[in-house]
Coordinates of C-alpha atoms in Angstrom, one line a residue:
X1 CA -0.4 0.2 0.0
X2 CA 3.1 2.7 -0.6
X3 CA 3.0 3.0 3.7
X4 CA 0.2 5.4 3.5
X5 CA -0.8 6.9 6.3
X6 CA -4.1 7.8 5.8
X7 CA -6.5 10.5 7.1
X8 CA -10.5 10.8 6.5
X9 CA -12.5 14.2 6.5
X10 CA -15.7 14.0 8.0
X11 CA -17.3 11.0 10.0
X12 CA -20.6 10.7 8.6
X13 CA -22.6 8.3 7.1
X14 CA -19.8 8.2 4.2
X15 CA -16.3 8.7 5.7
X16 CA -17.4 6.6 9.8
X17 CA -18.0 3.5 7.4
X18 CA -14.3 3.6 5.4
X19 CA -12.3 5.2 8.0
X20 CA -13.5 2.2 9.8
X21 CA -12.7 -0.1 7.5
X22 CA -9.1 1.1 7.1
X23 CA -8.9 1.4 11.0
X24 CA -8.7 -2.4 10.3
X25 CA -5.2 -2.4 8.8
X26 CA -4.3 0.5 9.2
X27 CA -3.7 3.7 11.5
X28 CA -5.7 6.7 10.4
X29 CA -6.2 10.0 11.6
X30 CA -10.3 10.7 12.0
X31 CA -11.1 13.9 11.5
X32 CA -14.1 16.1 12.2
X33 CA -15.1 19.2 12.3
X34 CA -18.2 18.4 14.9
X35 CA -16.4 17.9 18.9
X36 CA -20.0 16.1 20.0
X37 CA -19.2 13.9 17.2
X38 CA -15.9 13.6 17.4
X39 CA -16.4 13.4 21.4
X40 CA -19.1 10.1 20.7
X41 CA -16.7 8.2 18.5
X42 CA -13.7 8.0 21.0
X43 CA -16.7 6.8 23.1
X44 CA -17.2 4.2 20.5
X45 CA -20.7 5.7 19.9
X46 CA -21.6 6.0 16.4
X47 CA -24.9 7.7 15.8
X48 CA -25.7 6.9 12.6
X49 CA -25.8 3.0 13.8
X50 CA -23.9 2.5 10.5
X51 CA -21.1 0.5 12.5
X52 CA -21.3 -1.2 15.6
X53 CA -19.7 -0.5 19.5
X54 CA -17.4 -3.5 18.3
X55 CA -16.1 -2.9 15.3
X56 CA -15.0 0.7 16.6
X57 CA -13.0 -0.1 19.4
X58 CA -11.5 -3.0 17.7
X59 CA -10.5 -0.2 14.8
X60 CA -7.8 2.1 14.9
X61 CA -8.0 5.2 14.7
X62 CA -7.3 8.6 16.0
X63 CA -10.5 10.8 15.9
X64 CA -9.9 14.1 16.3
X65 CA -11.3 17.7 15.5
X66 CA -8.5 19.7 15.3
X67 CA -7.1 19.6 11.9
X68 CA -3.2 20.5 13.0
X69 CA -3.2 16.5 12.9
X70 CA -4.3 15.6 9.5
X71 CA -0.3 16.7 8.5
X72 CA 0.8 13.1 10.1
X73 CA -1.5 11.5 7.2
X74 CA -0.3 11.4 3.6
X75 CA -3.3 10.6 2.2
X76 CA -6.2 12.8 2.3
X77 CA -10.4 11.3 1.8
X78 CA -12.4 14.1 2.2
X79 CA -16.0 12.0 2.5
X80 CA -18.0 15.4 3.6
X81 CA -21.6 16.3 2.5
X82 CA -22.4 17.3 -0.6
X83 CA -26.5 19.1 0.0
X84 CA -28.4 20.9 -1.9
X85 CA -29.6 24.9 -0.7
X86 CA -33.0 25.6 -0.3
X87 CA -33.3 26.6 -4.8
X88 CA -31.7 23.4 -5.3
X89 CA -28.1 24.8 -6.5
X90 CA -25.4 22.5 -4.8
X91 CA -23.9 23.8 -1.4
X92 CA -20.2 23.1 -2.4
X93 CA -19.2 25.4 1.2
X94 CA -18.3 22.0 2.8
X95 CA -16.3 20.6 0.1
X96 CA -14.2 23.8 0.1
X97 CA -14.0 24.0 4.3
X98 CA -12.7 20.3 4.2
X99 CA -10.4 21.7 1.4
X100 CA -9.0 24.4 3.3
X101 CA -8.7 22.5 6.8
X102 CA -6.7 19.4 3.8
X103 CA -4.8 22.8 2.4
X104 CA -3.5 24.2 5.8
X105 CA -1.6 20.5 6.4
X106 CA -0.1 19.7 3.0
X107 CA 2.4 18.4 2.4
X108 CA 5.2 17.7 -0.6
X109 CA 4.0 14.3 -1.6
X110 CA 0.8 14.2 -0.1
X111 CA -2.6 12.6 -2.2
X112 CA -5.9 14.0 -1.9
X113 CA -9.0 12.2 -3.1
X114 CA -12.3 13.0 -2.7
X115 CA -15.6 11.0 -2.2
X116 CA -18.3 13.6 -2.1
X117 CA -20.5 13.3 -4.8
X118 CA -20.2 16.1 -7.6
X119 CA -19.8 17.9 -9.9
X120 CA -17.7 16.3 -13.5
X121 CA -15.4 18.9 -12.8
X122 CA -16.2 20.4 -9.5
X123 CA -12.1 18.5 -7.9
X124 CA -10.7 19.7 -9.9
X125 CA -12.0 23.5 -11.0
X126 CA -13.0 24.2 -7.8
X127 CA -11.0 22.3 -5.0
X128 CA -7.5 22.4 -6.6
X129 CA -7.4 26.3 -5.8
X130 CA -7.7 25.6 -2.5
X131 CA -5.8 22.9 -2.1
X132 CA -2.8 25.4 -3.4
X133 CA -4.3 28.4 -1.8
X134 CA -3.9 27.1 1.8
X135 CA -0.5 25.0 1.1
X136 CA 1.4 27.3 -1.0
X137 CA 1.9 24.0 -3.3
X138 CA 1.6 23.1 -6.7
X139 CA -1.0 20.4 -7.7
X140 CA 0.2 17.7 -10.0
X141 CA 4.0 19.4 -9.1
X142 CA 3.9 19.4 -5.1
X143 CA 1.1 16.9 -4.1
X144 CA -1.8 15.1 -6.3
X145 CA -5.8 14.8 -6.3
X146 CA -8.3 12.2 -6.9
X147 CA -11.5 11.2 -7.1
X148 CA -13.4 7.8 -5.5
X149 CA -17.4 8.3 -5.6
X150 CA -18.9 7.3 -2.2
X151 CA -21.7 3.8 -2.5
X152 CA -22.3 4.6 0.8
X153 CA -26.3 3.0 1.4
X154 CA -27.2 4.1 4.6
X155 CA -29.3 1.6 6.4
X156 CA -27.3 -1.7 4.6
X157 CA -26.2 -4.5 6.5
X158 CA -25.6 -6.3 3.0
X159 CA -23.4 -3.8 1.0
X160 CA -20.5 -2.3 2.4
X161 CA -17.8 -0.2 2.2
X162 CA -15.5 -3.6 1.6
X163 CA -18.0 -5.2 -0.5
X164 CA -19.1 -2.9 -3.3
X165 CA -16.7 -2.7 -6.2
X166 CA -14.8 0.9 -5.6
X167 CA -14.4 3.2 -9.3
X168 CA -11.2 5.2 -9.0
X169 CA -9.1 7.5 -10.5
X170 CA -6.0 10.0 -9.7
X171 CA -4.8 12.5 -12.1
X172 CA -2.0 10.7 -13.6
X173 CA -1.4 7.7 -14.0
X174 CA 1.4 6.9 -11.2
X175 CA -1.4 8.0 -8.6
X176 CA -4.0 6.2 -9.8
X177 CA -2.0 2.9 -9.3
X178 CA -1.2 3.9 -5.6
X179 CA -5.4 5.2 -5.5
X180 CA -6.3 1.8 -6.8
X181 CA -3.9 0.6 -4.1
X182 CA -4.4 1.5 -1.4
X183 CA -8.0 1.1 -1.3
X184 CA -8.0 -2.5 -2.8
X185 CA -5.9 -3.1 0.3
X186 CA -8.9 -2.5 1.9
X187 CA -12.3 -2.9 -0.5
X188 CA -12.1 -6.2 -1.5
X189 CA -15.1 -6.2 -4.4
X190 CA -12.3 -5.1 -5.7
X191 CA -11.1 -1.5 -7.5
X192 CA -12.4 -0.4 -11.3
X193 CA -10.2 2.6 -12.8
X194 CA -11.6 5.0 -13.5
X195 CA -9.7 7.1 -17.8
X196 CA -9.8 10.7 -16.1
X197 CA -11.4 12.1 -12.5
X198 CA -14.3 14.3 -14.5
X199 CA -15.2 11.0 -15.7
X200 CA -15.0 8.6 -12.1
X201 CA -17.2 12.1 -10.8
X202 CA -19.8 11.9 -13.8
X203 CA -20.1 8.0 -13.6
X204 CA -21.1 8.5 -9.6
X205 CA -23.8 11.6 -10.6
X206 CA -25.4 9.3 -13.0
X207 CA -25.8 6.3 -10.4
X208 CA -28.3 8.1 -8.7
X209 CA -30.1 10.3 -11.5
X210 CA -31.0 7.1 -13.5
X211 CA -32.3 5.6 -10.1
X212 CA -33.9 9.4 -10.2
X213 CA -35.0 9.4 -13.3
X214 CA -37.1 5.4 -12.9
X215 CA -38.9 6.5 -9.5
X216 CA -39.8 9.4 -11.1
X217 CA -41.4 7.5 -13.7
X218 CA -43.2 4.9 -11.7
X219 CA -44.4 7.8 -9.6
X220 CA -45.9 9.1 -13.0
X221 CA -47.8 6.2 -13.7
X222 CA -49.0 5.6 -10.0
X223 CA -50.5 9.4 -10.6
X224 CA -51.4 8.1 -13.9
X225 CA -53.1 4.5 -12.5
X226 CA -54.9 6.4 -9.7
X227 CA -57.3 8.2 -12.4
X228 CA -58.0 5.6 -13.8
X229 CA -59.1 3.6 -10.9
X230 CA -55.8 0.6 -11.1
X231 CA -54.3 -0.8 -8.2
X232 CA -50.0 0.7 -9.4
X233 CA -48.4 -2.3 -7.4
X234 CA -51.3 -4.3 -8.7
X235 CA -49.8 -3.5 -12.3
X236 CA -46.4 -4.0 -11.7
X237 CA -46.4 -7.3 -10.0
X238 CA -48.0 -8.6 -13.2
X239 CA -45.4 -6.2 -15.7
X240 CA -42.7 -7.8 -13.0
X241 CA -43.5 -11.1 -15.1
X242 CA -41.1 -10.6 -18.3
X243 CA -37.8 -11.3 -17.5
X244 CA -36.0 -7.6 -18.2
X245 CA -38.9 -5.8 -16.4
X246 CA -37.1 -3.0 -13.9
X247 CA -38.4 -4.1 -9.8
X248 CA -38.5 -0.1 -9.3
X249 CA -41.7 1.4 -7.3
X250 CA -43.1 4.7 -6.5
X251 CA -42.6 6.9 -3.2
X252 CA -41.1 9.3 -1.7
X253 CA -37.3 10.5 -2.9
X254 CA -35.3 11.6 -0.6
X255 CA -32.1 11.5 1.3
X256 CA -28.1 12.4 0.3
X257 CA -27.8 11.0 -2.8
X258 CA -31.2 10.2 -5.1
X259 CA -33.3 13.7 -5.0
X260 CA -30.1 15.6 -4.2
X261 CA -27.2 14.4 -7.4
X262 CA -29.2 14.9 -10.5
X263 CA -29.8 18.8 -9.1
X264 CA -25.4 18.7 -9.7
X265 CA -25.5 17.3 -13.3
X266 CA -28.2 19.8 -14.3
X267 CA -26.4 23.0 -12.6
X268 CA -23.0 21.7 -14.5
X269 CA -25.1 21.5 -17.8
X270 CA -26.9 25.0 -17.5
X271 CA -23.5 26.7 -16.9
X272 CA -22.4 24.9 -20.3
X273 CA -25.8 26.6 -21.5
X274 CA -27.6 23.3 -21.8
X275 CA -30.9 22.7 -20.5
X276 CA -31.9 19.6 -19.5
X277 CA -34.9 18.3 -20.7
X278 CA -36.0 14.7 -19.2
X279 CA -33.8 15.2 -15.7
X280 CA -35.9 18.1 -14.8
X281 CA -38.4 17.0 -15.5
X282 CA -37.6 13.7 -13.7
X283 CA -37.0 15.6 -10.4
X284 CA -39.9 17.7 -10.5
X285 CA -42.3 14.9 -10.4
X286 CA -40.1 13.0 -7.6
X287 CA -40.3 16.7 -5.4
X288 CA -44.0 16.5 -6.5
X289 CA -45.1 13.8 -4.5
X290 CA -45.6 15.1 -1.3
X291 CA -48.4 16.8 -2.6
X292 CA -49.9 14.1 -4.2
X293 CA -49.9 11.9 -1.1
X294 CA -51.6 15.1 0.9
X295 CA -54.3 16.4 -1.9
X296 CA -54.8 11.9 -1.7
X297 CA -55.8 11.9 1.9
X298 CA -58.0 14.6 2.0
X299 CA -59.3 12.9 -0.8
X300 CA -60.3 10.2 0.8
X301 CA -61.1 11.8 4.3
X302 CA -63.7 14.3 2.6
X303 CA -64.9 10.5 1.4
X304 CA -65.3 9.0 4.4
X305 CA -67.2 12.3 5.7
X306 CA -64.0 13.7 7.8
X307 CA -64.2 17.0 8.4
X308 CA -60.2 18.2 7.3
X309 CA -59.6 20.8 9.7
X310 CA -59.1 19.7 13.1
X311 CA -58.3 16.4 12.5
X312 CA -56.0 14.1 13.3
X313 CA -53.7 12.6 11.7
X314 CA -50.9 9.9 12.8
X315 CA -47.5 10.2 10.3
X316 CA -45.4 7.0 10.7
X317 CA -41.7 7.7 9.8
X318 CA -39.9 10.8 9.2
X319 CA -36.8 9.8 8.3
X320 CA -35.9 9.1 4.4
X321 CA -36.0 5.5 4.7
X322 CA -36.2 2.8 6.6
X323 CA -34.6 1.7 9.2
X324 CA -31.9 4.2 9.0
X325 CA -31.5 7.3 11.3
X326 CA -31.2 10.1 8.9
X327 CA -33.2 12.6 8.3
X328 CA -31.6 14.3 5.5
X329 CA -33.9 15.4 2.7
X330 CA -36.4 13.9 3.8
X331 CA -39.9 13.6 1.9
X332 CA -41.7 13.4 4.8
X333 CA -41.1 17.0 5.9
X334 CA -43.1 17.9 2.8
X335 CA -45.9 15.6 3.6
X336 CA -46.0 17.1 7.4
X337 CA -45.5 21.0 5.4
X338 CA -48.6 20.4 3.3
X339 CA -50.1 18.8 6.0
X340 CA -50.7 21.9 7.9
X341 CA -52.5 23.9 5.6
X342 CA -55.4 22.2 6.0
X343 CA -55.3 23.1 9.3
X344 CA -55.2 19.2 11.0
X345 CA -54.0 17.8 14.5
X346 CA -50.9 16.7 13.4
X347 CA -48.7 13.6 15.4
X348 CA -45.6 12.1 14.1
X349 CA -44.1 9.3 14.8
X350 CA -40.5 7.8 14.1
X351 CA -38.9 4.7 16.3
X352 CA -35.5 5.7 14.0
X353 CA -34.7 8.9 14.7
X354 CA -33.7 11.2 17.7
X355 CA -35.7 14.3 18.3
X356 CA -33.8 16.5 18.7
X357 CA -32.9 16.1 15.3
X358 CA -36.2 16.4 14.0
X359 CA -36.8 20.1 15.8
X360 CA -33.4 20.9 14.8
X361 CA -33.7 20.1 10.8
X362 CA -37.3 20.2 10.4
X363 CA -39.1 22.1 14.0
X364 CA -41.0 19.0 14.0
X365 CA -41.5 17.3 17.8
X366 CA -42.0 13.6 17.4
X367 CA -44.8 11.7 19.7
X368 CA -44.7 8.9 21.3
X369 CA -46.7 5.6 20.4
X370 CA -49.0 5.8 23.2
X371 CA -50.0 9.1 21.7
X372 CA -51.5 7.4 18.8
X373 CA -55.1 7.1 19.0
X374 CA -58.7 8.4 17.7
X375 CA -56.7 9.4 14.3
X376 CA -58.5 10.2 11.1
X377 CA -56.2 9.1 9.5
X378 CA -53.0 7.8 9.7
X379 CA -50.0 8.1 6.5
X380 CA -47.2 5.2 6.9
X381 CA -44.6 7.4 5.3
X382 CA -41.8 5.3 5.7
X383 CA -41.8 0.8 6.5
X384 CA -39.4 0.3 9.8
X385 CA -39.5 -3.2 10.6
X386 CA -41.4 -2.4 14.0
X387 CA -44.3 -0.4 11.5
X388 CA -44.0 -3.6 9.5
X389 CA -44.2 -5.9 12.2
X390 CA -47.6 -4.7 12.8
X391 CA -51.1 -6.5 12.4
X392 CA -54.1 -4.7 10.4
X393 CA -55.9 -5.3 13.9
X394 CA -52.3 -3.3 15.4
X395 CA -53.2 -0.5 13.2
X396 CA -57.1 -0.3 13.9
X397 CA -56.1 0.8 17.9
X398 CA -55.2 3.5 17.0
X399 CA -57.9 4.6 14.5
X400 CA -61.4 5.8 14.4
X401 CA -63.7 3.4 12.9
X402 CA -64.3 5.7 9.6
X403 CA -60.8 6.5 9.1
X404 CA -58.1 6.5 6.0
X405 CA -54.8 4.4 5.8
X406 CA -52.3 6.0 3.4
X407 CA -49.9 3.3 2.7
X408 CA -47.6 5.0 0.9
X409 CA -44.9 2.3 0.5
X410 CA -47.2 -0.3 -0.3
X411 CA -46.2 -2.2 2.5
X412 CA -49.1 -3.7 4.4
X413 CA -51.2 -6.8 3.4
X414 CA -54.0 -5.2 0.8
X415 CA -55.5 -8.8 2.0
X416 CA -55.8 -8.3 6.0
X417 CA -56.9 -4.7 5.4
X418 CA -59.6 -5.5 3.1
X419 CA -60.3 -8.3 5.2
X420 CA -61.3 -6.0 8.6
X421 CA -62.7 -3.2 5.7
X422 CA -60.3 -0.5 6.7
X423 CA -60.1 2.6 4.1
X424 CA -56.6 2.3 2.6
X425 CA -55.3 3.7 -0.4
X426 CA -51.9 2.7 -1.6
X427 CA -49.3 5.1 -3.9

């Protein structure tokens, strides 16, 4: 591995599993500006639930919030978030901040590899100038850069960092070999050497754009079939009997990847004078689904003779996906926001989310399970295992006799609900 000393900058859902994987074989400097996060990791506690306390205890990582400690390393992996702002424009501030921290302690011969999702060209056009400014060194002569897109899937214990083929790239053929060697020392699935940094950046951003567009098609079909009185899941199961039919389902598209990455690509395309049509249309469809869910809920309630204003509506799940505490870019928050315009009393529950995070990010107070009583509507937004283990009778216990049940994830047993005469809708 060329005896490289590794640092990982950013210890969130992406960075921590990377640091732990390397820390199992090599000494690692784990850096994060969040001092609370560092303090917890030093106590072998990971609130993202991506890494167990036992794994943290047995890995060789020096956790620090002091950027000066980065000087001990010569192979720096940057894995900070790359979100979008309220105008759906890329927010590179975490990436820029990380580049400043690394740049201030760069040495001759160091390599900086970015894993954060960006648009093609960001590593060399946006990050390199900052590294040069803060280090006083020349990129390509004194230090070098690479890009290796993250493929972490929060909550997925099967497709973990070491078991996912790693795309790697480097500024020169020689640097590419070093980057491939370093990652290959821990990634058992092997590495794929991209022909350039821009190719690796582009590969990452289209992986999730492709998924976004496929889900957008399913969401549009769901809206169409709703008007036809056809159950979308029944249609997809029938079509799925064909060998090459892709098994996508309609749903809310949030999180730090699928609902964000396409905006990085469209942003860069627009700067180059091209306005993407298909990608933008997919984004509009997926971003419209929270309003669609609420409109269908209200429609069902009115048809059931329920007075919408001041009604009690239970929202089950707030995180962006099941069995994961990640609240980033949750589209359930948009459902909550839209419901509030109808003057309903909302009770939001999530067994995985941190109460303080829900308040911090969305101003949403989470309720206790016992608070979910006398509900006029239940909207099952996230299929956490705790919810999937419940029977129709369990849900009936929290609902009024004429209440409606909105199954956004199509995760409940339809026949069981029909047998209990529950007013069921699913996306």
